[in-house]
């Protein structure tokens, strides 16, 4: 049984490798865009509780940031990384289960939306506090090093706004001091919620910070999947080969609100018309068709396939039950004998 | 005309800016955007240069407010969510809270914390942190439960010479309404008897006041009169008002939305037990959230925190003791 699964996994990996990289990347981007469109409509229909935060416009960068990762690597995604998560092995089903709070999902209804992951599989579950995943991904890599394991890489991403946190600065400095094999992907989408870059930082170029930390820096066009793939391939291999932390700075624009509750009316219309405002899906489609890697009909077929994948996952996730509060163990630590049970007794008496 | 809890907070800030040139507001997205919850809507335009967007740097946000306060300004800081105030925690508890004691110079600033749970909020957008701030000497901690208090206590907070942690409850923002803003107010530091009753003293604060009042309504039908006390500020804690009530009822239940270990309800029970043991006819009780992170799923969350239903159950239990 286990062997069969392994064979199958190897088979699908081989198959995947035979597909040209830009096509593989584009198809991940497409799946991300399509599931996010579904999330937006579910949100509007009142079927998702709490916020919905999407990565529209950032699919190319996000996909490229993890497409070069392998099993055993570590990924600490941020808000707008639906695509990067999918490229790292997250599924549409896990995505939807988490939004619905399904008991079958990886978070079991205890956490939701973008705050999901499977730490044992190298996919760390972000907390909301921006900047705080930098050091955590570094710690994961540090432990690998202590165990004598080599070859693993970590990728962690953040918005330009998140780079203003003390946690980011402390984290990156630590990564640099330890020369850990990590890629820090900074998505400069020009805004942090409503706050424009002019109120966020005063340096002319965020990439100068790489120099300040003593790490390598790379720049890329976040709207262009080919550029992102080239930059990230280089950065991931440099990290893997012992080059220490690599900072990748991409410029782009978030093409949705901060969350689905937000109409983003504060976004400068000129930015929408500028290069950063290009939709990476359109740019990518043009690039792969012009390169002869796909036809318009292929893209239509992939779109339909992704839509079917979403619908299939949705039909499962939507029917699943949420957790049953009466059968929850309501335990915040794993050491059962040290649970401070005093409060449970109060409950039982009631 | 009616005014919401959120509008009261916005109006208090507007009035403070109007009447005191030392006041300014600093926080993420508080400027033209008007804040994540719109608590500073239109204030940046009305008071140019005095309502400023901050980088995502809570430590620096609080630190700058402290420095400004030392120089005679009256900063109001908005944390986007109470949960993110932990990133500015060091500046609040080690810098602001110790300044007066160490140097004799006071630190007049207000840190607004959009607090408490809402449906789907999850572990990092739902926290109630009043207890952890109250634990540190040097801070005043306010937890308004009504529109009137949200307004008058925030106005008063700005006039105080000490750092105030202002815990405003997000669940009350849009739904809690009053006919108008108050002209006069009880001073902070005094608890209020929100409802008179003969049989139990129920001490609570913030959004739990409304669950408690609903529970008290339920118990009326069973012939029990519950006295409900709204603490208003949890630090200082108005022990006198609580003890006077327990002297009449002989029974105490303390209810809070925060976690159970230590905290406001534990403090209330400890004080009544040590200072008013003889007044009690039954062992005092308390009811809090569960001792876990705050769950995302609405069903888990509904069980996680006290509700009118669980408060009523606890009251019945206390009354039959
Ligand atoms: C420490 C901290 N403070 C405040 C917030 C609230 N918050 C969530 S997202 C956000 C803006 C993030 O901007 P940026 O880092 O540029 O990422 P983007 O949303 O643009 O992708 C803010 C202020 C937070 N999550 N963490
Ligand atoms: Mg940004």
XYZ file of C-alpha atoms and ligand atoms in Angstrom:
698
model
C 0.000 0.000 0.000
C 2.638 2.489 1.119
C 4.863 1.410 -1.751
C 2.027 1.891 -4.212
C 1.424 5.397 -2.949
C 5.100 6.153 -3.239
C 5.199 4.869 -6.810
C 2.230 6.997 -7.645
C 3.833 10.061 -6.096
C 7.026 9.453 -8.063
C 4.991 8.925 -11.209
C 3.163 12.219 -10.824
C 6.395 13.989 -10.018
C 7.984 12.649 -13.190
C 4.951 13.732 -15.140
C 5.136 17.170 -13.580
C 8.790 17.518 -14.530
C 7.982 16.797 -18.134
C 5.695 19.825 -18.298
C 7.620 23.030 -19.034
C 8.204 25.131 -15.936
C 6.295 28.226 -17.107
C 3.269 26.085 -17.853
C 3.436 24.375 -14.485
C 3.727 27.768 -12.825
C 0.924 29.295 -14.829
C -1.398 26.447 -13.948
C -0.708 26.910 -10.238
C -1.392 30.625 -10.589
C -4.615 29.861 -12.366
C -5.757 27.445 -9.675
C -4.995 30.085 -7.045
C -6.877 32.791 -8.926
C -9.873 30.551 -9.415
C -10.165 29.312 -5.860
C -9.787 32.872 -4.623
C -12.615 34.005 -6.892
C -14.706 31.306 -5.280
C -13.655 32.436 -1.804
C -14.708 35.977 -2.653
C -18.133 34.869 -3.802
C -18.582 32.646 -0.754
C -17.667 35.622 1.406
C -20.192 37.850 -0.349
C -22.822 35.170 0.150
C -22.098 35.230 3.875
C -20.855 31.666 3.856
C -17.453 32.375 5.352
C -17.220 33.739 8.868
C -14.549 36.298 9.622
C -12.338 37.939 7.034
C -11.199 36.827 3.587
C -7.790 38.100 2.446
C -6.802 37.387 -1.130
C -3.636 37.495 -3.221
C -5.030 38.643 -6.558
C -2.203 40.122 -8.589
C 0.466 38.351 -6.550
C 0.051 34.832 -7.932
C 3.162 34.918 -10.104
C 5.531 35.923 -7.328
C 3.899 33.598 -4.838
C 4.025 30.609 -7.181
C 7.639 31.248 -8.125
C 8.616 31.503 -4.470
C 7.832 27.841 -3.774
C 7.876 26.065 -7.108
C 11.581 25.303 -6.672
C 11.090 23.803 -3.226
C 11.166 20.083 -2.557
C 9.852 17.787 0.101
C 11.764 18.468 3.293
C 11.990 22.203 2.663
C 10.249 24.744 4.885
C 7.701 27.357 3.871
C 6.441 30.232 6.005
C 3.841 31.961 3.842
C 2.137 35.274 4.486
C -1.249 36.826 3.724
C -1.262 36.737 -0.076
C 0.219 33.310 -0.724
C -2.625 31.094 -1.854
C -0.573 30.324 -4.969
C 2.657 29.613 -3.132
C 0.799 27.336 -0.757
C -0.705 25.366 -3.643
C 2.718 25.071 -5.276
C 4.078 23.743 -1.985
C 1.428 21.051 -1.740
C -1.527 22.695 -0.022
C -4.771 21.504 -1.571
C -7.964 23.250 -2.537
C -9.720 20.974 -0.115
C -7.525 22.026 2.822
C -8.016 25.643 1.798
C -11.795 25.413 1.775
C -11.924 23.261 4.869
C -9.999 25.900 6.760
C -12.266 28.726 5.602
C -15.329 26.722 6.567
C -13.773 25.610 9.852
C -14.284 21.962 8.974
C -13.276 19.463 11.624
C -11.506 17.468 8.874
C -9.244 20.350 7.890
C -5.685 20.797 9.104
C -6.783 23.476 11.592
C -9.904 21.600 12.769
C -11.896 24.822 13.084
C -9.503 26.126 15.697
C -7.945 28.595 13.318
C -9.138 29.794 9.938
C -8.520 31.372 6.542
C -4.839 32.130 5.852
C -3.744 30.927 9.281
C -3.288 27.363 8.194
C -0.479 24.920 7.718
C 0.899 21.495 8.397
C 4.095 22.116 10.343
C 5.164 18.479 10.191
C 5.172 18.747 6.419
C 7.241 21.917 6.448
C 4.281 24.193 5.905
C 4.266 26.503 8.907
C 0.961 28.010 10.068
C 1.438 31.770 10.181
C 0.215 33.830 13.077
C -1.219 37.252 12.268
C 1.589 39.223 13.832
C 3.613 40.344 10.845
C 7.291 39.571 10.758
C 7.130 36.814 13.297
C 7.645 33.941 10.863
C 11.142 35.046 9.827
C 12.905 33.745 12.905
C 10.642 30.711 13.155
C 11.541 29.498 9.678
C 15.152 30.202 10.597
C 14.797 28.094 13.725
C 13.434 25.206 11.688
C 16.460 25.357 9.417
C 18.784 25.715 12.378
C 17.428 22.503 13.887
C 18.031 20.698 10.603
C 21.602 21.917 10.664
C 22.039 20.731 14.258
C 20.863 17.280 13.207
C 23.432 17.286 10.430
C 20.813 17.477 7.685
C 21.876 19.534 4.705
C 20.208 20.625 1.531
C 16.958 21.975 2.948
C 15.886 25.495 2.110
C 13.356 27.758 3.752
C 11.206 30.341 2.039
C 9.304 32.971 3.928
C 7.387 35.878 2.525
C 6.182 39.224 3.746
C 4.715 42.471 2.449
C 6.664 45.705 2.349
C 4.638 46.894 5.331
C 5.680 43.909 7.397
C 9.318 44.853 6.908
C 8.721 47.742 9.329
C 8.293 45.398 12.264
C 10.937 44.798 14.848
C 10.303 41.091 14.380
C 11.305 41.311 10.712
C 14.484 43.152 11.524
C 15.460 40.848 14.370
C 14.532 37.812 12.341
C 16.490 38.734 9.231
C 19.494 39.802 11.252
C 19.475 36.421 12.976
C 19.141 34.595 9.623
C 22.118 36.577 8.369
C 24.275 35.959 11.427
C 23.639 32.226 11.155
C 23.958 32.246 7.331
C 20.870 30.090 7.102
C 19.648 28.740 3.760
C 16.585 30.900 3.447
C 14.893 33.040 0.845
C 13.022 36.089 2.116
C 10.454 37.158 -0.432
C 9.333 40.750 0.017
C 6.226 41.624 -1.979
C 6.218 45.378 -2.384
C 2.608 45.894 -3.429
C 2.800 49.625 -2.663
C 0.323 49.570 0.227
C -0.030 48.108 3.673
C -3.803 48.141 4.070
C -4.379 51.839 3.241
C -0.880 53.014 4.078
C 1.245 53.991 1.058
C 4.965 53.344 0.971
C 5.669 57.018 1.629
C 4.330 56.519 5.168
C 5.973 53.115 5.597
C 9.692 53.595 4.942
C 12.047 56.341 3.861
C 14.749 54.451 2.013
C 14.780 54.945 -1.744
C 15.036 51.218 -2.340
C 13.963 48.472 0.062
C 16.564 46.192 -1.464
C 19.273 48.339 0.107
C 18.279 46.686 3.332
C 19.765 43.399 2.123
C 23.131 45.129 2.101
C 22.517 46.403 5.592
C 21.871 42.902 6.851
C 24.845 41.558 4.956
C 22.852 39.233 2.730
C 22.335 38.850 -1.007
C 19.562 40.842 -2.653
C 17.642 40.230 -5.872
C 15.061 42.311 -7.640
C 12.222 41.040 -9.762
C 9.070 42.139 -11.538
C 6.231 40.629 -9.539
C 3.787 40.976 -12.414
C 5.884 38.801 -14.738
C 5.977 35.081 -14.059
C 9.000 34.538 -16.300
C 10.992 37.138 -14.388
C 9.836 35.748 -11.042
C 10.786 32.208 -12.025
C 14.227 33.288 -13.142
C 14.918 35.278 -9.981
C 13.565 32.725 -7.570
C 15.285 29.797 -9.244
C 18.552 31.600 -8.803
C 17.802 32.671 -5.209
C 16.641 29.228 -4.087
C 19.679 27.500 -5.534
C 22.013 30.088 -4.053
C 20.487 29.455 -0.637
C 20.588 25.707 -1.127
C 24.224 25.815 -2.146
C 25.328 27.610 0.999
C 25.073 31.233 -0.083
C 23.177 32.221 3.050
C 19.971 34.252 3.151
C 18.698 35.702 -0.120
C 16.314 38.616 -0.149
C 14.044 38.897 -3.157
C 12.219 42.173 -3.650
C 9.335 42.195 -6.102
C 7.228 45.134 -7.130
C 3.587 44.632 -7.909
C 0.130 45.781 -6.849
C -2.552 43.996 -4.921
C -5.508 43.911 -7.314
C -8.106 43.443 -4.563
C -8.906 45.091 -1.281
C -6.822 44.402 1.789
C -9.628 42.024 2.675
C -12.887 41.429 0.880
C -14.530 44.035 3.121
C -12.262 46.729 1.649
C -12.865 48.484 -1.691
C -9.244 49.725 -1.900
C -10.425 53.151 -3.035
C -7.211 54.587 -1.595
C -5.108 53.000 -4.351
C -3.610 55.612 -6.682
C -5.201 55.272 -10.135
C -1.829 55.933 -11.774
C -0.379 52.881 -10.101
C -3.141 50.748 -11.560
C -2.136 51.955 -15.021
C 1.587 51.556 -14.407
C 3.692 48.427 -14.862
C 3.102 47.334 -11.267
C -0.651 47.361 -11.940
C -0.484 44.702 -14.650
C -2.374 41.521 -13.929
C 0.168 38.711 -13.771
C -2.396 36.271 -15.125
C -2.751 38.244 -18.339
C 0.972 38.787 -18.635
C 1.607 35.089 -18.009
C -1.002 33.918 -20.503
C 0.499 36.109 -23.157
C 4.005 34.904 -22.413
C 3.261 31.205 -22.563
C 1.147 31.487 -25.681
C 3.699 33.644 -27.465
C 6.427 31.180 -26.520
C 4.356 28.448 -28.092
C 4.049 26.608 -24.782
C 0.260 26.748 -24.798
C -2.685 27.797 -26.889
C -5.650 29.876 -25.848
C -7.658 26.663 -25.989
C -5.217 25.030 -23.533
C -5.715 27.885 -21.111
C -9.461 27.592 -21.425
C -9.238 23.894 -20.737
C -7.017 24.436 -17.684
C -9.415 27.068 -16.431
C -12.306 24.659 -16.719
C -10.243 21.984 -15.007
C -9.389 24.305 -12.113
C -13.012 25.333 -11.797
C -14.033 21.700 -11.635
C -11.368 21.095 -9.003
C -12.769 23.926 -6.888
C -16.321 22.666 -7.250
C -15.291 19.150 -6.299
C -13.439 20.355 -3.213
C -16.302 22.661 -2.338
C -18.876 19.914 -2.510
C -16.843 17.952 0.043
C -15.840 20.799 2.354
C -19.286 22.352 2.415
C -20.921 19.189 3.597
C -18.447 18.489 6.353
C -19.362 19.263 9.908
C -17.606 21.810 12.024
C -16.062 20.656 15.273
C -18.467 19.614 18.004
C -17.823 21.878 21.001
C -19.023 19.162 23.363
C -16.514 16.668 22.053
C -13.560 19.014 21.841
C -10.816 18.242 24.304
C -10.311 22.005 24.894
C -6.699 21.386 25.677
C -4.008 23.924 24.842
C -1.043 21.777 25.858
C -0.133 18.253 24.868
C 0.925 17.068 28.323
C -2.415 15.896 29.531
C -1.432 15.414 33.163
C -0.323 19.040 33.380
C -3.513 20.544 32.020
C -4.795 23.053 34.549
C -8.079 21.247 34.914
C -9.543 23.440 37.616
C -11.696 25.291 35.133
C -13.105 22.108 33.630
C -14.374 21.066 37.049
C -16.233 24.338 37.297
C -17.807 23.509 33.958
C -18.860 20.053 35.034
C -20.397 21.324 38.237
C -22.494 23.752 36.240
C -30.877 60.160 16.234
C -28.847 57.478 17.867
C -25.174 57.014 18.415
C -23.182 53.777 18.383
C -20.380 52.738 20.704
C -17.937 53.241 17.829
C -19.287 56.700 17.015
C -18.925 57.586 20.671
C -15.241 56.664 20.514
C -14.799 58.688 17.343
C -16.650 61.649 18.837
C -14.597 61.561 22.022
C -11.405 61.719 19.976
C -12.808 64.534 17.871
C -13.733 66.491 20.975
C -10.332 65.848 22.547
C -8.591 67.126 19.407
C -10.882 70.152 19.364
C -10.473 71.146 22.964
C -6.857 70.263 23.661
C -4.114 71.268 21.230
C -1.745 68.807 22.922
C -3.745 65.839 21.664
C -2.714 63.885 18.562
C -3.557 60.428 17.225
C -1.034 57.909 15.925
C -1.596 54.408 14.578
C -1.765 52.226 11.481
C -4.246 53.473 8.864
C -5.788 56.048 11.230
C -5.189 58.949 8.832
C -7.177 59.572 5.657
C -8.468 56.002 5.761
C -9.982 56.596 9.193
C -8.748 53.413 10.866
C -9.503 49.731 10.374
C -12.803 50.193 12.214
C -13.341 53.822 11.214
C -12.823 55.115 14.750
C -10.883 58.090 13.360
C -13.038 58.735 10.290
C -12.607 62.265 8.890
C -10.368 63.318 11.773
C -7.218 63.597 9.651
C -8.927 66.111 7.360
C -10.407 68.087 10.247
C -7.142 68.241 12.210
C -4.293 68.446 9.711
C -1.015 67.027 10.955
C -2.537 65.663 14.144
C -3.869 62.289 12.986
C -1.023 60.321 11.467
C -0.500 56.963 9.815
C 2.203 54.888 11.429
C 4.355 52.140 9.928
C 3.664 48.581 11.092
C 5.879 49.115 14.105
C 3.974 48.806 17.365
C 7.067 49.120 19.513
C 7.951 52.405 17.823
C 4.338 53.605 17.905
C 4.129 53.264 21.676
C 7.683 54.457 22.184
C 7.030 57.635 20.207
C 3.864 58.291 22.219
C 5.844 57.982 25.436
C 8.469 60.440 24.257
C 5.792 62.868 23.135
C 4.010 62.526 26.473
C 7.223 63.356 28.315
C 7.382 66.564 26.296
C 3.842 67.539 27.233
C 1.783 66.104 24.371
C -1.332 63.966 24.903
C -1.021 61.147 22.385
C -3.809 58.712 21.640
C -2.433 55.545 20.097
C -4.627 53.123 18.193
C -3.559 49.498 17.995
C -5.201 47.935 14.952
C -6.271 45.066 17.176
C -5.595 44.572 20.888
C -3.819 41.368 19.896
C -1.043 43.359 18.175
C -0.360 45.408 21.277
C 1.808 42.535 22.479
C 4.342 43.708 19.909
C 4.433 47.072 21.713
C 4.170 45.380 25.101
C 7.686 46.178 26.230
C 7.268 49.904 25.685
C 3.910 49.893 27.458
C 4.794 47.893 30.542
C 8.457 48.737 30.991
C 8.675 52.288 29.712
C 5.274 53.957 30.084
C 4.259 52.099 33.236
C 7.480 52.777 35.142
C 8.151 56.353 34.136
C 6.294 58.172 36.895
C 7.572 55.907 39.647
C 11.149 56.127 38.473
C 11.404 59.774 37.513
C 8.428 61.623 38.962
C 7.477 62.605 35.401
C 4.093 61.280 34.392
C 3.182 59.691 31.081
C -0.169 60.975 29.835
C -1.043 58.749 26.907
C -3.967 56.607 25.882
C -3.520 53.272 24.123
C -6.746 52.186 22.472
C -7.159 48.437 22.157
C -9.941 47.117 19.905
C -10.589 44.076 22.041
C -12.646 40.968 22.463
C -14.138 38.275 20.329
C -16.339 38.514 17.264
C -17.682 35.736 15.048
C -14.826 34.248 13.008
C -12.198 36.439 14.657
C -9.932 33.552 15.608
C -6.876 33.418 17.850
C -5.244 36.705 16.807
C -8.124 39.140 16.344
C -10.159 38.418 19.477
C -8.065 38.828 22.557
C -9.040 40.536 25.805
C -5.807 41.670 27.416
C -7.004 43.860 30.294
C -5.691 41.491 32.959
C -2.156 41.365 31.672
C -1.954 45.162 31.535
C -3.634 45.503 34.932
C -0.983 43.203 36.336
C 1.698 45.807 35.734
C 1.855 48.664 38.240
C 1.653 52.067 36.602
C -1.243 51.652 34.197
C -4.933 52.556 34.367
C -7.098 50.003 32.570
C -10.549 50.985 31.324
C -13.140 48.593 29.938
C -16.266 50.555 28.966
C -19.445 48.547 28.422
C -21.825 51.287 27.320
C -21.939 53.980 24.667
C -21.975 56.647 27.366
C -18.897 55.213 29.065
C -17.060 54.706 25.783
C -17.441 58.440 25.232
C -16.950 59.914 28.654
C -14.236 57.544 29.818
C -12.169 58.094 26.695
C -12.519 61.848 27.143
C -11.456 61.488 30.737
C -8.588 59.165 29.807
C -7.084 61.897 27.650
C -7.160 64.339 30.569
C -5.455 61.950 33.003
C -1.748 62.397 33.604
C -1.110 58.644 33.542
C -0.976 55.994 30.830
C -4.403 54.530 30.155
C -5.059 51.221 28.430
C -8.463 51.716 26.878
C -10.064 48.352 26.077
C -12.965 48.946 23.707
C -15.003 45.917 22.699
C -15.353 45.263 18.969
C -18.582 43.356 19.399
C -20.195 46.526 20.713
C -18.852 48.840 17.978
C -21.779 48.811 15.583
C -24.653 47.268 17.483
C -24.661 49.005 20.814
C -26.568 52.263 20.566
C -27.641 55.130 22.813
C -29.984 58.006 22.120
C -27.284 60.604 22.458
C -23.867 61.295 23.874
C -23.876 62.022 27.603
C -23.486 65.531 29.024
C -22.182 64.340 32.352
C -20.518 61.174 33.541
C -19.518 59.139 36.544
C -15.791 59.467 37.120
C -13.587 56.574 36.063
C -12.477 54.310 38.862
C -16.004 53.886 40.191
C -18.081 50.831 39.404
C -21.748 51.228 38.545
C -24.694 49.195 39.723
C -26.204 48.474 36.335
C -29.174 46.651 37.805
C -30.350 46.293 41.383
C -31.119 42.920 42.892
C -31.404 41.118 46.168
C -30.084 37.609 45.633
C -26.685 37.604 43.901
C -24.012 40.167 43.103
C -22.869 39.565 39.531
C -19.682 41.520 38.812
C -18.647 41.964 35.196
C -17.380 44.476 32.621
C -17.150 45.240 28.903
C -19.279 43.196 26.482
C -20.049 40.597 29.161
C -22.243 43.195 30.877
C -24.838 42.661 28.169
C -24.727 38.874 28.480
C -25.026 39.281 32.241
C -28.049 41.567 31.995
C -29.722 39.062 29.706
C -29.017 36.261 32.168
C -30.456 38.407 34.961
C -33.624 38.859 32.883
C -33.917 35.103 32.556
C -33.550 34.579 36.293
C -36.272 37.127 37.087
C -38.780 34.710 35.612
C -37.574 32.135 38.118
C -38.067 34.567 40.984
C -34.427 35.572 41.466
C -33.172 39.150 41.507
C -29.624 39.542 40.301
C -27.664 42.682 41.076
C -25.322 43.431 38.173
C -22.219 45.540 38.691
C -20.332 47.022 35.748
C -16.719 47.564 36.818
C -16.037 50.190 34.085
C -12.367 50.336 35.045
C -10.670 47.106 36.039
C -7.708 48.999 37.401
C -8.297 50.564 39.779
C -10.870 48.021 40.860
C -13.721 49.530 42.889
C -13.784 47.009 45.727
C -16.068 49.169 47.904
C -18.983 49.071 45.499
C -18.616 45.315 45.144
C -18.404 44.702 48.896
C -21.402 46.940 49.574
C -23.415 44.892 47.117
C -22.240 41.546 48.492
C -23.206 42.808 51.938
C -26.784 43.003 50.642
C -26.884 39.785 48.589
C -24.453 37.401 50.327
C -23.533 35.819 47.000
C -20.951 36.637 44.328
C -20.427 35.619 40.727
C -17.643 37.302 38.721
C -17.836 36.994 34.927
C -15.254 37.917 32.295
C -14.551 37.156 28.654
C -10.813 36.856 29.227
C -8.889 33.704 30.079
C -9.452 32.179 33.500
C -5.966 31.989 35.027
C -5.573 34.995 37.289
C -7.235 38.012 35.841
C -10.061 40.321 36.720
C -12.564 37.771 37.974
C -9.919 36.086 40.116
C -9.017 39.464 41.591
C -12.654 40.240 42.378
C -13.152 36.887 44.103
C -9.874 37.218 45.994
C -10.766 40.662 47.320
C -14.272 39.761 48.361
C -13.078 36.592 50.032
C -10.312 38.260 51.971
C -12.050 41.522 52.802
C -15.668 40.401 53.021
C -15.582 36.731 53.939
C -18.181 37.230 56.619
C -20.608 38.736 54.109
C -20.759 35.569 52.031
C -23.521 32.977 52.383
C -21.986 30.723 49.735
C -18.607 30.184 48.131
C -18.056 32.873 45.475
C -17.942 31.739 41.868
C -16.530 32.939 38.629
C -17.005 32.291 34.948
C -14.491 32.985 32.198
C -13.483 31.853 28.756
C -11.864 28.472 28.468
C -8.152 28.053 29.052
C -7.293 27.727 25.348
C -6.464 30.066 22.486
C -9.587 31.662 21.013
C -11.082 29.326 18.437
C -12.103 30.414 14.931
C -15.177 28.293 14.285
C -18.333 30.100 15.448
C -19.617 27.009 17.269
C -16.364 26.549 19.163
C -16.242 30.251 19.944
C -19.808 30.253 21.260
C -18.824 27.542 23.736
C -15.438 29.041 24.464
C -16.743 32.260 25.999
C -19.418 32.879 28.631
C -22.868 33.640 27.258
C -26.180 34.637 28.821
C -27.028 30.952 28.898
C -23.932 29.762 30.731
C -24.076 32.738 33.059
C -27.680 31.884 33.918
C -26.667 28.277 34.590
C -23.875 29.396 36.885
C -26.263 31.730 38.710
C -28.725 28.896 39.320
C -25.910 26.793 40.669
C -24.828 29.578 43.009
C -28.374 30.199 44.184
C -28.942 26.601 45.206
C -25.775 26.461 47.289
C 2.356 43.308 14.088
C 1.117 43.547 13.311
N 0.528 44.765 13.342
C -0.603 44.990 12.667
C -1.184 44.013 11.926
C -2.482 44.280 11.169
N -2.277 44.151 9.726
C -2.598 43.027 9.065
S -2.158 43.077 7.449
C -1.592 44.656 7.601
C -0.992 45.335 6.402
C 0.125 44.510 5.841
O 0.768 45.171 4.817
P 1.966 44.488 4.031
O 2.932 43.901 4.993
O 2.485 45.455 3.064
O 1.272 43.254 3.299
P 0.091 43.322 2.235
O -1.184 43.328 2.997
O 0.263 44.548 1.436
O 0.236 42.092 1.441
C -1.729 45.115 8.914
C -1.340 46.445 9.379
C -0.558 42.754 11.925
N -1.068 41.714 11.250
N 0.575 42.546 12.623
Mg 1.926 45.760 1.079
